[in-house]
Amino acid sequence: MTAVLALMTSLMWGLADFGGGLVTRRMSALTVVVVSQSLAAVALGVVVVATGGWSEIGPQLWFAVAAGVVGPIGMLAFYKALALGPMGVVSPLGAVGAVAVPVGVGLALGERPGWVQIAGVLVAVSGVVLACGPSVGGAPVARRTVGLTLLAAFGFGSVMALIEHASSTMTGLFLALFVQRVLNVAVGGAALWAATRTGTKALPADGSAGLRAALPTLALIGLADVAANGTYMVAAQHGPVTVAAVLASLYPVVTALAARGVLQERLRAVQTAGAGLALMGTVLLVAG
């Protein structure tokens, strides 16, 4: 069950990233984050009221609060790093960070994966790095870019490590995800407001009409992200975090394959090899 849910997580995160990348071509990335998360928060609010999720309020929600604050910071650092440095360096480092933090927490809490699973982790992580198309050679990467990338990696991994502790029941899961989204909107909204003060356009080139036209896509992005967080939370609670985190972090492979299938983007040889390694690592993790 852990493997299936974690793979579902990677599928939904990968598709959400692909959709977000498409929409970001027409409007600010901050606008995409704020609007998609706002729509997801509204949907989750309705679910929380309908299921009586408010009764699950307790100290464990502080994990959701922390995830809601750290997540947007990591995302904004990632976008800035992508703008400053080579994507072939930034993207793999960000993906590996999403694995390293929750796996490290799992090991610290006493998880001891078998040798087959350890091999699966190494193979799958190598596949994710290669699937991102790492750059070989070129100019040195600026320290600021490396710092932002490491901050983003820590943020992504921290969200995965925090969210699994935010609830132990299904109604509590809905409440935790709602709280996380509200904080995402608050932090992202503050960043968007600050950006507009420096000249960033919040709306697309065709104004509010373009934003309205993109609302269905933005809603799907937000809901896919919510669903991915939910399936990951359940996966991590019902199985080894070392397995759940690695399988959930295969989302860059999904994004690359979606770009190949929809946009006809050609995969480089290193990316194709990475996808194959990621699949091999998945098999080892499931078998272990």
PDB file of C-alpha atoms in Angstrom:
ATOM      1  CA  MET A   1       0.000   0.000   0.000  1.00  0.00           C
ATOM      2  CA  THR A   2       2.839   2.414   0.818  1.00  0.00           C
ATOM      3  CA  ALA A   3       4.454   1.906  -2.579  1.00  0.00           C
ATOM      4  CA  VAL A   4       1.180   2.386  -4.487  1.00  0.00           C
ATOM      5  CA  LEU A   5       0.258   5.567  -2.604  1.00  0.00           C
ATOM      6  CA  ALA A   6       3.770   6.996  -2.928  1.00  0.00           C
ATOM      7  CA  LEU A   7       3.771   6.347  -6.684  1.00  0.00           C
ATOM      8  CA  MET A   8       0.357   8.038  -6.917  1.00  0.00           C
ATOM      9  CA  THR A   9       1.938  10.983  -5.093  1.00  0.00           C
ATOM     10  CA  SER A  10       4.760  11.230  -7.626  1.00  0.00           C
ATOM     11  CA  LEU A  11       2.257  11.024 -10.495  1.00  0.00           C
ATOM     12  CA  MET A  12       0.114  13.864  -9.147  1.00  0.00           C
ATOM     13  CA  TRP A  13       3.053  16.061  -8.173  1.00  0.00           C
ATOM     14  CA  GLY A  14       4.625  15.501 -11.571  1.00  0.00           C
ATOM     15  CA  LEU A  15       1.432  16.428 -13.424  1.00  0.00           C
ATOM     16  CA  ALA A  16       0.878  19.441 -11.146  1.00  0.00           C
ATOM     17  CA  ASP A  17       4.417  20.668 -11.891  1.00  0.00           C
ATOM     18  CA  PHE A  18       3.853  20.147 -15.605  1.00  0.00           C
ATOM     19  CA  GLY A  19       0.592  22.114 -15.504  1.00  0.00           C
ATOM     20  CA  GLY A  20       2.186  24.814 -13.389  1.00  0.00           C
ATOM     21  CA  GLY A  21       5.040  25.120 -15.856  1.00  0.00           C
ATOM     22  CA  LEU A  22       2.604  25.601 -18.726  1.00  0.00           C
ATOM     23  CA  VAL A  23       0.570  28.289 -16.952  1.00  0.00           C
ATOM     24  CA  THR A  24       3.707  30.071 -15.717  1.00  0.00           C
ATOM     25  CA  ARG A  25       4.539  30.804 -19.338  1.00  0.00           C
ATOM     26  CA  ARG A  26       1.551  33.188 -19.343  1.00  0.00           C
ATOM     27  CA  MET A  27       1.657  34.709 -15.847  1.00  0.00           C
ATOM     28  CA  SER A  28       3.827  35.150 -12.765  1.00  0.00           C
ATOM     29  CA  ALA A  29       4.821  31.979 -10.936  1.00  0.00           C
ATOM     30  CA  LEU A  30       3.739  33.656  -7.702  1.00  0.00           C
ATOM     31  CA  THR A  31       0.269  34.244  -9.141  1.00  0.00           C
ATOM     32  CA  VAL A  32       0.066  30.587 -10.149  1.00  0.00           C
ATOM     33  CA  VAL A  33       1.000  29.489  -6.628  1.00  0.00           C
ATOM     34  CA  VAL A  34      -1.374  31.864  -4.839  1.00  0.00           C
ATOM     35  CA  VAL A  35      -4.414  31.283  -7.066  1.00  0.00           C
ATOM     36  CA  SER A  36      -4.035  27.503  -7.332  1.00  0.00           C
ATOM     37  CA  GLN A  37      -3.540  27.162  -3.568  1.00  0.00           C
ATOM     38  CA  SER A  38      -6.470  29.500  -2.873  1.00  0.00           C
ATOM     39  CA  LEU A  39      -8.795  27.385  -5.005  1.00  0.00           C
ATOM     40  CA  ALA A  40      -7.547  24.254  -3.254  1.00  0.00           C
ATOM     41  CA  ALA A  41      -8.105  25.891   0.160  1.00  0.00           C
ATOM     42  CA  VAL A  42     -11.718  26.718  -0.742  1.00  0.00           C
ATOM     43  CA  ALA A  43     -12.396  23.128  -1.830  1.00  0.00           C
ATOM     44  CA  LEU A  44     -10.758  21.739   1.305  1.00  0.00           C
ATOM     45  CA  GLY A  45     -12.702  24.170   3.488  1.00  0.00           C
ATOM     46  CA  VAL A  46     -15.943  22.760   2.132  1.00  0.00           C
ATOM     47  CA  VAL A  47     -14.739  19.198   2.783  1.00  0.00           C
ATOM     48  CA  VAL A  48     -13.649  20.056   6.348  1.00  0.00           C
ATOM     49  CA  VAL A  49     -17.078  21.544   7.145  1.00  0.00           C
ATOM     50  CA  ALA A  50     -18.912  18.625   5.536  1.00  0.00           C
ATOM     51  CA  THR A  51     -16.884  15.973   7.409  1.00  0.00           C
ATOM     52  CA  GLY A  52     -16.717  17.737  10.768  1.00  0.00           C
ATOM     53  CA  GLY A  53     -12.959  18.075  10.518  1.00  0.00           C
ATOM     54  CA  TRP A  54     -12.897  21.009  12.952  1.00  0.00           C
ATOM     55  CA  SER A  55     -13.278  18.466  15.762  1.00  0.00           C
ATOM     56  CA  GLU A  56      -9.740  17.278  14.989  1.00  0.00           C
ATOM     57  CA  ILE A  57      -8.102  20.537  16.081  1.00  0.00           C
ATOM     58  CA  GLY A  58      -5.122  19.695  18.278  1.00  0.00           C
ATOM     59  CA  PRO A  59      -1.383  20.192  18.820  1.00  0.00           C
ATOM     60  CA  GLN A  60      -0.552  18.010  15.794  1.00  0.00           C
ATOM     61  CA  LEU A  61      -1.790  20.816  13.526  1.00  0.00           C
ATOM     62  CA  TRP A  62       1.386  22.751  14.274  1.00  0.00           C
ATOM     63  CA  PHE A  63       3.097  20.346  11.873  1.00  0.00           C
ATOM     64  CA  ALA A  64       0.657  21.480   9.158  1.00  0.00           C
ATOM     65  CA  VAL A  65       1.315  25.122  10.057  1.00  0.00           C
ATOM     66  CA  ALA A  66       5.059  24.592   9.766  1.00  0.00           C
ATOM     67  CA  ALA A  67       4.639  22.789   6.425  1.00  0.00           C
ATOM     68  CA  GLY A  68       2.433  25.615   5.167  1.00  0.00           C
ATOM     69  CA  VAL A  69       5.104  28.211   5.976  1.00  0.00           C
ATOM     70  CA  VAL A  70       8.148  26.254   4.813  1.00  0.00           C
ATOM     71  CA  GLY A  71       6.587  25.041   1.544  1.00  0.00           C
ATOM     72  CA  PRO A  72       6.159  28.435  -0.181  1.00  0.00           C
ATOM     73  CA  ILE A  73       9.604  29.568   0.991  1.00  0.00           C
ATOM     74  CA  GLY A  74      11.148  26.494  -0.620  1.00  0.00           C
ATOM     75  CA  MET A  75       9.115  27.001  -3.791  1.00  0.00           C
ATOM     76  CA  LEU A  76      10.064  30.668  -4.115  1.00  0.00           C
ATOM     77  CA  ALA A  77      13.739  29.879  -3.506  1.00  0.00           C
ATOM     78  CA  PHE A  78      13.511  27.170  -6.194  1.00  0.00           C
ATOM     79  CA  TYR A  79      11.986  29.532  -8.767  1.00  0.00           C
ATOM     80  CA  LYS A  80      14.634  32.166  -8.012  1.00  0.00           C
ATOM     81  CA  ALA A  81      17.419  29.597  -8.320  1.00  0.00           C
ATOM     82  CA  LEU A  82      16.034  28.452 -11.674  1.00  0.00           C
ATOM     83  CA  ALA A  83      16.068  32.059 -12.867  1.00  0.00           C
ATOM     84  CA  LEU A  84      19.659  32.663 -11.735  1.00  0.00           C
ATOM     85  CA  GLY A  85      21.481  29.429 -12.498  1.00  0.00           C
ATOM     86  CA  PRO A  86      21.560  26.481 -14.886  1.00  0.00           C
ATOM     87  CA  MET A  87      18.383  24.414 -14.566  1.00  0.00           C
ATOM     88  CA  GLY A  88      20.427  21.275 -15.159  1.00  0.00           C
ATOM     89  CA  VAL A  89      22.130  21.869 -11.808  1.00  0.00           C
ATOM     90  CA  VAL A  90      19.263  23.408  -9.826  1.00  0.00           C
ATOM     91  CA  SER A  91      16.635  20.824 -10.691  1.00  0.00           C
ATOM     92  CA  PRO A  92      18.553  17.687  -9.624  1.00  0.00           C
ATOM     93  CA  LEU A  93      19.695  19.275  -6.361  1.00  0.00           C
ATOM     94  CA  GLY A  94      16.123  20.270  -5.534  1.00  0.00           C
ATOM     95  CA  ALA A  95      14.832  16.781  -6.273  1.00  0.00           C
ATOM     96  CA  VAL A  96      17.489  15.074  -4.171  1.00  0.00           C
ATOM     97  CA  GLY A  97      16.762  17.379  -1.247  1.00  0.00           C
ATOM     98  CA  ALA A  98      13.141  16.266  -1.257  1.00  0.00           C
ATOM     99  CA  VAL A  99      14.440  12.734  -0.658  1.00  0.00           C
ATOM    100  CA  ALA A 100      17.293  13.451   1.755  1.00  0.00           C
ATOM    101  CA  VAL A 101      15.346  15.238   4.504  1.00  0.00           C
ATOM    102  CA  PRO A 102      12.469  12.762   5.047  1.00  0.00           C
ATOM    103  CA  VAL A 103      14.778   9.761   4.609  1.00  0.00           C
ATOM    104  CA  GLY A 104      17.174  11.275   7.148  1.00  0.00           C
ATOM    105  CA  VAL A 105      14.299  11.824   9.578  1.00  0.00           C
ATOM    106  CA  GLY A 106      13.142   8.233   9.070  1.00  0.00           C
ATOM    107  CA  LEU A 107      16.605   6.888   9.824  1.00  0.00           C
ATOM    108  CA  ALA A 108      16.889   9.126  12.877  1.00  0.00           C
ATOM    109  CA  LEU A 109      13.596   7.733  14.163  1.00  0.00           C
ATOM    110  CA  GLY A 110      14.903   4.194  13.913  1.00  0.00           C
ATOM    111  CA  GLU A 111      13.954   2.945  10.448  1.00  0.00           C
ATOM    112  CA  ARG A 112      16.479   0.474   9.071  1.00  0.00           C
ATOM    113  CA  PRO A 113      15.823  -0.443   5.428  1.00  0.00           C
ATOM    114  CA  GLY A 114      17.137  -3.741   4.070  1.00  0.00           C
ATOM    115  CA  TRP A 115      19.940  -4.007   1.533  1.00  0.00           C
ATOM    116  CA  VAL A 116      17.509  -4.348  -1.373  1.00  0.00           C
ATOM    117  CA  GLN A 117      15.731  -1.178  -0.322  1.00  0.00           C
ATOM    118  CA  ILE A 118      19.036   0.669   0.150  1.00  0.00           C
ATOM    119  CA  ALA A 119      20.006  -0.328  -3.384  1.00  0.00           C
ATOM    120  CA  GLY A 120      16.574   0.831  -4.570  1.00  0.00           C
ATOM    121  CA  VAL A 121      17.043   4.219  -2.892  1.00  0.00           C
ATOM    122  CA  LEU A 122      20.449   4.745  -4.525  1.00  0.00           C
ATOM    123  CA  VAL A 123      19.266   3.642  -7.970  1.00  0.00           C
ATOM    124  CA  ALA A 124      16.010   5.645  -7.830  1.00  0.00           C
ATOM    125  CA  VAL A 125      17.693   8.849  -6.610  1.00  0.00           C
ATOM    126  CA  SER A 126      20.338   8.518  -9.335  1.00  0.00           C
ATOM    127  CA  GLY A 127      17.533   8.105 -11.845  1.00  0.00           C
ATOM    128  CA  VAL A 128      15.770  11.250 -10.622  1.00  0.00           C
ATOM    129  CA  VAL A 129      18.985  13.262 -10.914  1.00  0.00           C
ATOM    130  CA  LEU A 130      19.647  12.020 -14.444  1.00  0.00           C
ATOM    131  CA  ALA A 131      16.014  12.479 -15.491  1.00  0.00           C
ATOM    132  CA  CYS A 132      16.357  16.170 -14.655  1.00  0.00           C
ATOM    133  CA  GLY A 133      19.036  16.384 -17.341  1.00  0.00           C
ATOM    134  CA  PRO A 134      22.053  17.525 -15.297  1.00  0.00           C
ATOM    135  CA  SER A 135      24.502  19.836 -16.999  1.00  0.00           C
ATOM    136  CA  VAL A 136      28.021  18.616 -17.649  1.00  0.00           C
ATOM    137  CA  GLY A 137      30.786  21.197 -17.798  1.00  0.00           C
ATOM    138  CA  GLY A 138      30.020  24.880 -18.280  1.00  0.00           C
ATOM    139  CA  ALA A 139      30.695  27.873 -16.063  1.00  0.00           C
ATOM    140  CA  PRO A 140      30.835  27.559 -12.270  1.00  0.00           C
ATOM    141  CA  VAL A 141      27.525  28.028 -10.459  1.00  0.00           C
ATOM    142  CA  ALA A 142      27.267  31.164  -8.317  1.00  0.00           C
ATOM    143  CA  ARG A 143      27.205  30.682  -4.560  1.00  0.00           C
ATOM    144  CA  ARG A 144      23.873  32.491  -4.322  1.00  0.00           C
ATOM    145  CA  THR A 145      22.311  30.036  -6.751  1.00  0.00           C
ATOM    146  CA  VAL A 146      23.667  27.071  -4.807  1.00  0.00           C
ATOM    147  CA  GLY A 147      22.426  28.583  -1.546  1.00  0.00           C
ATOM    148  CA  LEU A 148      18.925  29.166  -2.920  1.00  0.00           C
ATOM    149  CA  THR A 149      18.835  25.648  -4.344  1.00  0.00           C
ATOM    150  CA  LEU A 150      19.833  24.104  -1.033  1.00  0.00           C
ATOM    151  CA  LEU A 151      17.187  26.220   0.726  1.00  0.00           C
ATOM    152  CA  ALA A 152      14.590  24.987  -1.753  1.00  0.00           C
ATOM    153  CA  ALA A 153      15.709  21.383  -1.318  1.00  0.00           C
ATOM    154  CA  PHE A 154      15.484  21.697   2.461  1.00  0.00           C
ATOM    155  CA  GLY A 155      12.032  23.277   2.135  1.00  0.00           C
ATOM    156  CA  PHE A 156      10.654  20.537  -0.123  1.00  0.00           C
ATOM    157  CA  GLY A 157      12.043  17.786   2.074  1.00  0.00           C
ATOM    158  CA  SER A 158      10.860  19.452   5.273  1.00  0.00           C
ATOM    159  CA  VAL A 159       7.284  19.617   4.000  1.00  0.00           C
ATOM    160  CA  MET A 160       7.376  15.878   3.342  1.00  0.00           C
ATOM    161  CA  ALA A 161       8.840  15.216   6.787  1.00  0.00           C
ATOM    162  CA  LEU A 162       6.350  17.486   8.582  1.00  0.00           C
ATOM    163  CA  ILE A 163       3.085  16.671   6.861  1.00  0.00           C
ATOM    164  CA  GLU A 164       3.095  12.992   7.795  1.00  0.00           C
ATOM    165  CA  HIS A 165       2.827  13.970  11.485  1.00  0.00           C
ATOM    166  CA  ALA A 166      -0.027  16.469  11.036  1.00  0.00           C
ATOM    167  CA  SER A 167      -2.867  13.961  11.427  1.00  0.00           C
ATOM    168  CA  SER A 168      -3.686  10.362  12.261  1.00  0.00           C
ATOM    169  CA  THR A 169      -7.316  10.223  11.030  1.00  0.00           C
ATOM    170  CA  MET A 170      -8.995  10.868   7.678  1.00  0.00           C
ATOM    171  CA  THR A 171     -11.016  13.867   8.878  1.00  0.00           C
ATOM    172  CA  GLY A 172      -7.882  15.179  10.543  1.00  0.00           C
ATOM    173  CA  LEU A 173      -6.080  14.756   7.220  1.00  0.00           C
ATOM    174  CA  PHE A 174      -8.544  17.104   5.511  1.00  0.00           C
ATOM    175  CA  LEU A 175      -8.127  19.679   8.277  1.00  0.00           C
ATOM    176  CA  ALA A 176      -4.330  19.441   8.173  1.00  0.00           C
ATOM    177  CA  LEU A 177      -4.277  19.922   4.405  1.00  0.00           C
ATOM    178  CA  PHE A 178      -6.658  22.880   4.728  1.00  0.00           C
ATOM    179  CA  VAL A 179      -4.446  24.557   7.338  1.00  0.00           C
ATOM    180  CA  GLN A 180      -1.379  23.943   5.180  1.00  0.00           C
ATOM    181  CA  ARG A 181      -3.085  25.553   2.160  1.00  0.00           C
ATOM    182  CA  VAL A 182      -4.212  28.601   4.135  1.00  0.00           C
ATOM    183  CA  LEU A 183      -0.625  29.196   5.248  1.00  0.00           C
ATOM    184  CA  ASN A 184       0.600  28.613   1.680  1.00  0.00           C
ATOM    185  CA  VAL A 185      -1.763  31.348   0.470  1.00  0.00           C
ATOM    186  CA  ALA A 186      -0.766  33.732   3.279  1.00  0.00           C
ATOM    187  CA  VAL A 187       2.983  33.377   2.692  1.00  0.00           C
ATOM    188  CA  GLY A 188       2.676  33.291  -1.092  1.00  0.00           C
ATOM    189  CA  GLY A 189       0.261  36.232  -1.077  1.00  0.00           C
ATOM    190  CA  ALA A 190       2.672  38.321   0.991  1.00  0.00           C
ATOM    191  CA  ALA A 191       5.471  37.484  -1.450  1.00  0.00           C
ATOM    192  CA  LEU A 192       3.245  38.367  -4.429  1.00  0.00           C
ATOM    193  CA  TRP A 193       2.292  41.695  -2.866  1.00  0.00           C
ATOM    194  CA  ALA A 194       5.964  42.488  -2.254  1.00  0.00           C
ATOM    195  CA  ALA A 195       6.819  41.517  -5.828  1.00  0.00           C
ATOM    196  CA  THR A 196       4.128  43.784  -7.291  1.00  0.00           C
ATOM    197  CA  ARG A 197       5.612  46.671  -5.307  1.00  0.00           C
ATOM    198  CA  THR A 198       8.834  46.183  -7.276  1.00  0.00           C
ATOM    199  CA  GLY A 199       7.117  46.060 -10.665  1.00  0.00           C
ATOM    200  CA  THR A 200       6.134  42.392 -11.131  1.00  0.00           C
ATOM    201  CA  LYS A 201       2.823  41.980 -12.960  1.00  0.00           C
ATOM    202  CA  ALA A 202       0.367  39.854 -10.984  1.00  0.00           C
ATOM    203  CA  LEU A 203      -2.000  39.362 -13.938  1.00  0.00           C
ATOM    204  CA  PRO A 204      -1.166  37.839 -17.352  1.00  0.00           C
ATOM    205  CA  ALA A 205      -0.698  40.022 -20.405  1.00  0.00           C
ATOM    206  CA  ASP A 206      -4.424  39.822 -21.281  1.00  0.00           C
ATOM    207  CA  GLY A 207      -5.452  40.897 -17.794  1.00  0.00           C
ATOM    208  CA  SER A 208      -8.260  39.466 -15.685  1.00  0.00           C
ATOM    209  CA  ALA A 209      -9.797  37.727 -18.704  1.00  0.00           C
ATOM    210  CA  GLY A 210      -6.659  35.641 -19.099  1.00  0.00           C
ATOM    211  CA  LEU A 211      -6.693  34.788 -15.398  1.00  0.00           C
ATOM    212  CA  ARG A 212     -10.343  33.674 -15.585  1.00  0.00           C
ATOM    213  CA  ALA A 213      -9.568  31.517 -18.601  1.00  0.00           C
ATOM    214  CA  ALA A 214      -6.768  29.804 -16.665  1.00  0.00           C
ATOM    215  CA  LEU A 215      -8.869  29.125 -13.544  1.00  0.00           C
ATOM    216  CA  PRO A 216      -9.815  25.519 -14.484  1.00  0.00           C
ATOM    217  CA  THR A 217      -6.156  24.630 -15.018  1.00  0.00           C
ATOM    218  CA  LEU A 218      -5.120  26.417 -11.829  1.00  0.00           C
ATOM    219  CA  ALA A 219      -7.813  24.547  -9.905  1.00  0.00           C
ATOM    220  CA  LEU A 220      -6.537  21.209 -11.224  1.00  0.00           C
ATOM    221  CA  ILE A 221      -2.973  22.153 -10.245  1.00  0.00           C
ATOM    222  CA  GLY A 222      -4.030  23.046  -6.715  1.00  0.00           C
ATOM    223  CA  LEU A 223      -6.194  19.962  -6.241  1.00  0.00           C
ATOM    224  CA  ALA A 224      -3.513  17.644  -7.634  1.00  0.00           C
ATOM    225  CA  ASP A 225      -1.010  19.130  -5.186  1.00  0.00           C
ATOM    226  CA  VAL A 226      -3.461  18.646  -2.306  1.00  0.00           C
ATOM    227  CA  ALA A 227      -4.208  15.058  -3.310  1.00  0.00           C
ATOM    228  CA  ALA A 228      -0.479  14.327  -3.580  1.00  0.00           C
ATOM    229  CA  ASN A 229       0.144  15.662  -0.080  1.00  0.00           C
ATOM    230  CA  GLY A 230      -2.712  13.514   1.194  1.00  0.00           C
ATOM    231  CA  THR A 231      -1.548  10.291  -0.427  1.00  0.00           C
ATOM    232  CA  TYR A 232       1.998  10.923   0.750  1.00  0.00           C
ATOM    233  CA  MET A 233       0.832  11.499   4.320  1.00  0.00           C
ATOM    234  CA  VAL A 234      -1.033   8.180   4.333  1.00  0.00           C
ATOM    235  CA  ALA A 235       1.855   6.368   2.613  1.00  0.00           C
ATOM    236  CA  ALA A 236       4.402   7.617   5.148  1.00  0.00           C
ATOM    237  CA  GLN A 237       2.140   6.702   8.070  1.00  0.00           C
ATOM    238  CA  HIS A 238       1.538   3.123   6.883  1.00  0.00           C
ATOM    239  CA  GLY A 239       5.025   2.158   5.744  1.00  0.00           C
ATOM    240  CA  PRO A 240       8.718   3.062   5.874  1.00  0.00           C
ATOM    241  CA  VAL A 241       9.366   6.747   5.236  1.00  0.00           C
ATOM    242  CA  THR A 242      12.553   5.778   3.399  1.00  0.00           C
ATOM    243  CA  VAL A 243      10.425   3.987   0.793  1.00  0.00           C
ATOM    244  CA  ALA A 244       7.574   6.515   0.661  1.00  0.00           C
ATOM    245  CA  ALA A 245       9.880   9.521   0.275  1.00  0.00           C
ATOM    246  CA  VAL A 246      11.954   8.045  -2.537  1.00  0.00           C
ATOM    247  CA  LEU A 247       8.977   6.795  -4.555  1.00  0.00           C
ATOM    248  CA  ALA A 248       7.092  10.065  -4.059  1.00  0.00           C
ATOM    249  CA  SER A 249      10.148  11.984  -5.278  1.00  0.00           C
ATOM    250  CA  LEU A 250      10.001  10.413  -8.725  1.00  0.00           C
ATOM    251  CA  TYR A 251       7.804  13.331  -9.831  1.00  0.00           C
ATOM    252  CA  PRO A 252      10.520  14.958 -12.023  1.00  0.00           C
ATOM    253  CA  VAL A 253      10.417  11.822 -14.165  1.00  0.00           C
ATOM    254  CA  VAL A 254       6.643  12.205 -14.548  1.00  0.00           C
ATOM    255  CA  THR A 255       7.042  15.866 -15.506  1.00  0.00           C
ATOM    256  CA  ALA A 256       9.690  15.045 -18.112  1.00  0.00           C
ATOM    257  CA  LEU A 257       7.556  12.275 -19.619  1.00  0.00           C
ATOM    258  CA  ALA A 258       4.474  14.536 -19.687  1.00  0.00           C
ATOM    259  CA  ALA A 259       6.473  17.173 -21.561  1.00  0.00           C
ATOM    260  CA  ARG A 260       7.577  14.489 -24.005  1.00  0.00           C
ATOM    261  CA  GLY A 261       4.044  13.217 -24.570  1.00  0.00           C
ATOM    262  CA  VAL A 262       2.132  16.511 -24.679  1.00  0.00           C
ATOM    263  CA  LEU A 263       4.668  19.049 -25.935  1.00  0.00           C
ATOM    264  CA  GLN A 264       6.729  16.603 -27.973  1.00  0.00           C
ATOM    265  CA  GLU A 265       9.855  17.682 -26.128  1.00  0.00           C
ATOM    266  CA  ARG A 266      12.705  15.330 -26.949  1.00  0.00           C
ATOM    267  CA  LEU A 267      14.326  13.615 -23.998  1.00  0.00           C
ATOM    268  CA  ARG A 268      18.104  13.708 -23.950  1.00  0.00           C
ATOM    269  CA  ALA A 269      19.912  10.395 -23.665  1.00  0.00           C
ATOM    270  CA  VAL A 270      20.796  11.129 -20.033  1.00  0.00           C
ATOM    271  CA  GLN A 271      17.117  11.776 -19.226  1.00  0.00           C
ATOM    272  CA  THR A 272      16.017   8.528 -20.859  1.00  0.00           C
ATOM    273  CA  ALA A 273      18.652   6.650 -18.864  1.00  0.00           C
ATOM    274  CA  GLY A 274      17.451   8.405 -15.713  1.00  0.00           C
ATOM    275  CA  ALA A 275      13.841   7.356 -16.302  1.00  0.00           C
ATOM    276  CA  GLY A 276      15.005   3.763 -16.733  1.00  0.00           C
ATOM    277  CA  LEU A 277      17.037   3.874 -13.509  1.00  0.00           C
ATOM    278  CA  ALA A 278      14.114   5.402 -11.632  1.00  0.00           C
ATOM    279  CA  LEU A 279      11.912   2.535 -12.794  1.00  0.00           C
ATOM    280  CA  MET A 280      14.555   0.004 -11.753  1.00  0.00           C
ATOM    281  CA  GLY A 281      14.860   1.644  -8.342  1.00  0.00           C
ATOM    282  CA  THR A 282      11.082   1.496  -7.946  1.00  0.00           C
ATOM    283  CA  VAL A 283      11.085  -2.229  -8.605  1.00  0.00           C
ATOM    284  CA  LEU A 284      13.820  -2.756  -5.996  1.00  0.00           C
ATOM    285  CA  LEU A 285      12.002  -0.701  -3.395  1.00  0.00           C
ATOM    286  CA  VAL A 286       8.723  -2.523  -3.946  1.00  0.00           C
ATOM    287  CA  ALA A 287      10.493  -5.916  -3.918  1.00  0.00           C
ATOM    288  CA  GLY A 288      12.334  -5.032  -0.706  1.00  0.00           C
TER     289      GLY A 288
END
